[in-house]
Tab-separated table of C-alpha atoms in Angstrom:
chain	number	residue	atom	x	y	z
A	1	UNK	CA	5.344	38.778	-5.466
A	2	UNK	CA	2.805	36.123	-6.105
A	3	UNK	CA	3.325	32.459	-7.062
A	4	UNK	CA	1.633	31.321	-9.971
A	5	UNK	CA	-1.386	29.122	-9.197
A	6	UNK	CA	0.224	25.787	-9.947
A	7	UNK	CA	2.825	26.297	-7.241
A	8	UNK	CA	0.601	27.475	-4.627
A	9	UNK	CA	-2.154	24.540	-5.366
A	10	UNK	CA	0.689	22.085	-4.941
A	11	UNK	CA	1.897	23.500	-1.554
A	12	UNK	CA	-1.369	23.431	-0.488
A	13	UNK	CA	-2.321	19.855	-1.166
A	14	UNK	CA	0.569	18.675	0.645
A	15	UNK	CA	-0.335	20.032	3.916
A	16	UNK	CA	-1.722	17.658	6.568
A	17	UNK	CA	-3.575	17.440	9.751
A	18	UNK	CA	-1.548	18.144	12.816
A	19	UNK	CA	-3.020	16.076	15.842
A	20	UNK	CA	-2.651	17.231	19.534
A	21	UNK	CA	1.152	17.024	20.567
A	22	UNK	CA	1.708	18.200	16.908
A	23	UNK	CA	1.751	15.148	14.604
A	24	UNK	CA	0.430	14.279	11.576
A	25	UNK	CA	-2.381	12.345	11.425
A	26	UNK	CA	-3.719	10.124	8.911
A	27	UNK	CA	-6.574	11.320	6.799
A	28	UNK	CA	-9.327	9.050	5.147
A	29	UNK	CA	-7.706	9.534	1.828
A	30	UNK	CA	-3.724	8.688	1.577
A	31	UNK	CA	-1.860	11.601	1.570
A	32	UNK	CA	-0.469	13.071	-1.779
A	33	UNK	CA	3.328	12.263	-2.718
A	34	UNK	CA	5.446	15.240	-3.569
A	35	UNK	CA	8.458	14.462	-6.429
A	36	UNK	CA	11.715	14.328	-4.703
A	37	UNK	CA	14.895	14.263	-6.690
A	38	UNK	CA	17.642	12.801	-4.311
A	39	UNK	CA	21.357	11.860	-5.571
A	40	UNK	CA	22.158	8.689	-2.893
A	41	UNK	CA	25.532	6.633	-2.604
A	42	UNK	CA	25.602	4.566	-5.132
A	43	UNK	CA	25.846	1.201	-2.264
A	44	UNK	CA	22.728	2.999	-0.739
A	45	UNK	CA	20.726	2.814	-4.216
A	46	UNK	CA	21.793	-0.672	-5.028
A	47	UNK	CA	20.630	-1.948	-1.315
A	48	UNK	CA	17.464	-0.408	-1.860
A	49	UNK	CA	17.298	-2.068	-5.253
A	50	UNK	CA	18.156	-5.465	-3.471
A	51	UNK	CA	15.423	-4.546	-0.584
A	52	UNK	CA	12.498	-3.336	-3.167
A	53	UNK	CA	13.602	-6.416	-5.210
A	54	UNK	CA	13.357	-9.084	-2.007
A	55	UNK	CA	9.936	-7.192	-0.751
A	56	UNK	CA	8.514	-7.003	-4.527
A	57	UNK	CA	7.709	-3.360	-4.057
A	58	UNK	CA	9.281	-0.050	-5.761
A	59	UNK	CA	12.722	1.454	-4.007
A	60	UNK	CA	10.467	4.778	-4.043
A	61	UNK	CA	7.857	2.591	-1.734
A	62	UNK	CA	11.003	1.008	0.672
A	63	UNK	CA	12.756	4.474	0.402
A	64	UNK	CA	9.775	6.454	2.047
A	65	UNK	CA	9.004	3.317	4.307
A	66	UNK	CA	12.668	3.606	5.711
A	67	UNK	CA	12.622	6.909	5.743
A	68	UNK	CA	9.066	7.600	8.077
A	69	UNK	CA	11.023	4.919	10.128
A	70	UNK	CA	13.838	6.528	10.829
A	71	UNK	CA	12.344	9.950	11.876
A	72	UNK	CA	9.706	7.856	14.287
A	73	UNK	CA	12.990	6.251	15.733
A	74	UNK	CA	15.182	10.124	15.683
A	75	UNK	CA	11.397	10.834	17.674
A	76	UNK	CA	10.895	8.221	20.083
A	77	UNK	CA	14.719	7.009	21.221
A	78	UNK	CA	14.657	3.728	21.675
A	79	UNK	CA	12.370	2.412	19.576
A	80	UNK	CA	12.886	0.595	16.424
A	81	UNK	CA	11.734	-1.547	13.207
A	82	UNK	CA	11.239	-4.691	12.207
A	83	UNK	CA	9.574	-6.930	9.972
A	84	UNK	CA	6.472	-9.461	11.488
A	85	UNK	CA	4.365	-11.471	9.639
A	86	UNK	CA	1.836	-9.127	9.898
A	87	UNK	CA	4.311	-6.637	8.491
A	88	UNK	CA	7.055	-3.638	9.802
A	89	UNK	CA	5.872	-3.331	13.572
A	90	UNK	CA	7.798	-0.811	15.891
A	91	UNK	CA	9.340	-2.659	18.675
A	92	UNK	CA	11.242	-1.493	21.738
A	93	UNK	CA	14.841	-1.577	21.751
A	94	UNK	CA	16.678	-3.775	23.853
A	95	UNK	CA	13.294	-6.184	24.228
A	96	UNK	CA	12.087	-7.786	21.501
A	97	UNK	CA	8.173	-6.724	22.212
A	98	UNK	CA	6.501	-5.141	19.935
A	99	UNK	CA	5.051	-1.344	21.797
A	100	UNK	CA	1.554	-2.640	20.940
A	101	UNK	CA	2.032	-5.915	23.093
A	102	UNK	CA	3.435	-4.117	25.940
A	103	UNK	CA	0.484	-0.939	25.854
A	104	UNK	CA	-2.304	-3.630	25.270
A	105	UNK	CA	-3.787	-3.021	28.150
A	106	UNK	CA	-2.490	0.441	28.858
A	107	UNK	CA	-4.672	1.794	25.908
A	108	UNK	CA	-7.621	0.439	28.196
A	109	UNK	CA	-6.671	1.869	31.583
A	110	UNK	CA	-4.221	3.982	31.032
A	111	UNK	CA	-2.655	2.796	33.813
A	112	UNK	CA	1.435	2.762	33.213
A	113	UNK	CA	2.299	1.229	36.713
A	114	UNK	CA	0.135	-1.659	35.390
A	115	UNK	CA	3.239	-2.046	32.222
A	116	UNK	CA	5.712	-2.244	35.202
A	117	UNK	CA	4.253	-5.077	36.957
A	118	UNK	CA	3.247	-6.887	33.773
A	119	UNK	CA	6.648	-6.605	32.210
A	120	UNK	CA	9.006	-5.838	35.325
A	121	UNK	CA	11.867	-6.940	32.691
A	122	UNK	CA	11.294	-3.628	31.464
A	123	UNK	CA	13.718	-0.277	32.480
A	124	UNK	CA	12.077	3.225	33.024
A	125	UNK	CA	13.374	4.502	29.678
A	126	UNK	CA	12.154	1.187	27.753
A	127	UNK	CA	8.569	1.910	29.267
A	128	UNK	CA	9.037	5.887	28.561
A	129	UNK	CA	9.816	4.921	24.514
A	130	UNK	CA	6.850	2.923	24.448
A	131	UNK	CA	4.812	5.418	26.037
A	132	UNK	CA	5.863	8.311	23.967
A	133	UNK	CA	5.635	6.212	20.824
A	134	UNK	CA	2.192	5.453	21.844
A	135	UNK	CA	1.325	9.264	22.584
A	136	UNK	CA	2.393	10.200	19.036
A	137	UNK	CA	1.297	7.511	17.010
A	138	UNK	CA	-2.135	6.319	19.075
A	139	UNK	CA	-4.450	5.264	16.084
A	140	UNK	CA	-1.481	2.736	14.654
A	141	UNK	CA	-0.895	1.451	17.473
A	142	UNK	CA	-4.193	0.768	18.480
A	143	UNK	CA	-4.719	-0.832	14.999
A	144	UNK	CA	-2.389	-3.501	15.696
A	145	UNK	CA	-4.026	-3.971	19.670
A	146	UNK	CA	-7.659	-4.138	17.691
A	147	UNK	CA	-5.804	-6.490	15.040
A	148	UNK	CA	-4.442	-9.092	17.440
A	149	UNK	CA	-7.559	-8.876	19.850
A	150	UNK	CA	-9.836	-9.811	16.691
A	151	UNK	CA	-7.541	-13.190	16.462
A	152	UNK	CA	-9.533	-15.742	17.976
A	153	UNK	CA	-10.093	-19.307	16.911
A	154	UNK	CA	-13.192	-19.111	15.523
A	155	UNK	CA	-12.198	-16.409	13.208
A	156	UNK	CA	-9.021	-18.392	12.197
A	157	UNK	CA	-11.224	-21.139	12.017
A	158	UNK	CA	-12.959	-19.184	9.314
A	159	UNK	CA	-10.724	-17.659	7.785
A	160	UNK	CA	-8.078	-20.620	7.335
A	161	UNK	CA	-10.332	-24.098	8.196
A	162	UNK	CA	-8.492	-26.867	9.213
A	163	UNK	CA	-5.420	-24.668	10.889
A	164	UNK	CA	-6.805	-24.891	14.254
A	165	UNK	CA	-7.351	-27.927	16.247
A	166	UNK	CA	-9.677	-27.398	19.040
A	167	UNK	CA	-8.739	-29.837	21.941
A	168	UNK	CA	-11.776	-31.216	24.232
C-alpha cells in the first residue's frame, strides 16, 4: 500500500546526513522541525516555562536544546552541559574544562598522550569522554577551538575599544 504524497514528502525532508561513525551532521541549511505532541509532568512543563522565561526563548527551543543534550550525554558518558558566556558548552564531568579546552591542541596533532601530560589531573575515562565526544561531534567542537583562537587583543580591541589595556 502506498502513502499518499504528503506523508512520504514529509519523511523524506526529515532525513539527514549521517557522517562517518554514523552521526548526523549539520547541513548548510538548519534542519527541518517535525511537530511533536508530548504530554510532560506538569512540574516538568512549568520548569521549562521558568527556563524559556529566564533564557527569553520558546520552551519548544529549551525543550529540543535539553533534549539533543541529553542524548550527547546518554552518548558520550561523562560528559555534560553547561551554560558559558559564550553559551551551552559541553564540559567533562568531574573537571570543570570545557572538551574544546582540553582537545585544543589535540585537533592539531592528534596526539592524545600530549592531553595526558598537559592535563595529568585528568583520569583515562575523563580523557576517553572527551575524545569520543570529539570523534562524534568534530565540526562543533572545532568551532569553539577556531572561536577562542580568533580572541586576541587586537580583535577585542576592535570589537569592544577601551576593554583592553595594553601594558608596555
Amino acid at each position: 500500500m502506498s502513502q499518499p504524497l504528503s506523508s512520504r514528502n514529509r519523511k523524506s525532508s526529515v532525513r539527514t546526513r549521517k557522517a562517518k561513525g554514523g552521526t548526523a551532521t549539520k547541513s548548510s541549511r538548519p534542519e527541518p522541525r517535525v511537530l511533536t505532541t508530548m504530554r510532560l509532568r506538569r512540574s516538568l512543563r512549568r520548569d521549562l516555562e521558568i527556563t524559556a522565561a529566564r533564557n527569553r526563548r520558546s520552551v519548544a527551543d529549551v525543550a529540543q536544546e535539553l533534549l539533543g543534550e541529553a542524548l550527547r550525554m546518554r552518548q558520550c558518558p561523562g560528559i555534560y552541559f553547561a551554560d558559558e558566556a559564550s553559551g551551552r558548552t559541553a564540559k567533562i564531568g568531574g573537571t570543570g574544562l570545557a572538551v574544546w579546552e582540553v582537545l585544543r591542541d589535540f585537533s592539531r596533532d592528534q596526539d592524545s598522550d600530549r592531553i595526558r601530560k598537559t592535563f595529568p589531573q585528568l583520569s583515562r575515562a575523563q580523557v576517553t569522554a572527551a575524545l569520543m565526544y570529539y570523534r562524534r561531534y568534530r565540526e562543533e567542537v572545532q568551532s569553539k577551538i577556531d572561536a577562542n583562537a580568533a580572541l586576541t587583543p587586537e580583535t577585542i580591541e576592535r570589537q569592544y575599544p577601551g576593554l583592553v589595556r595594553f601594558a608596555r
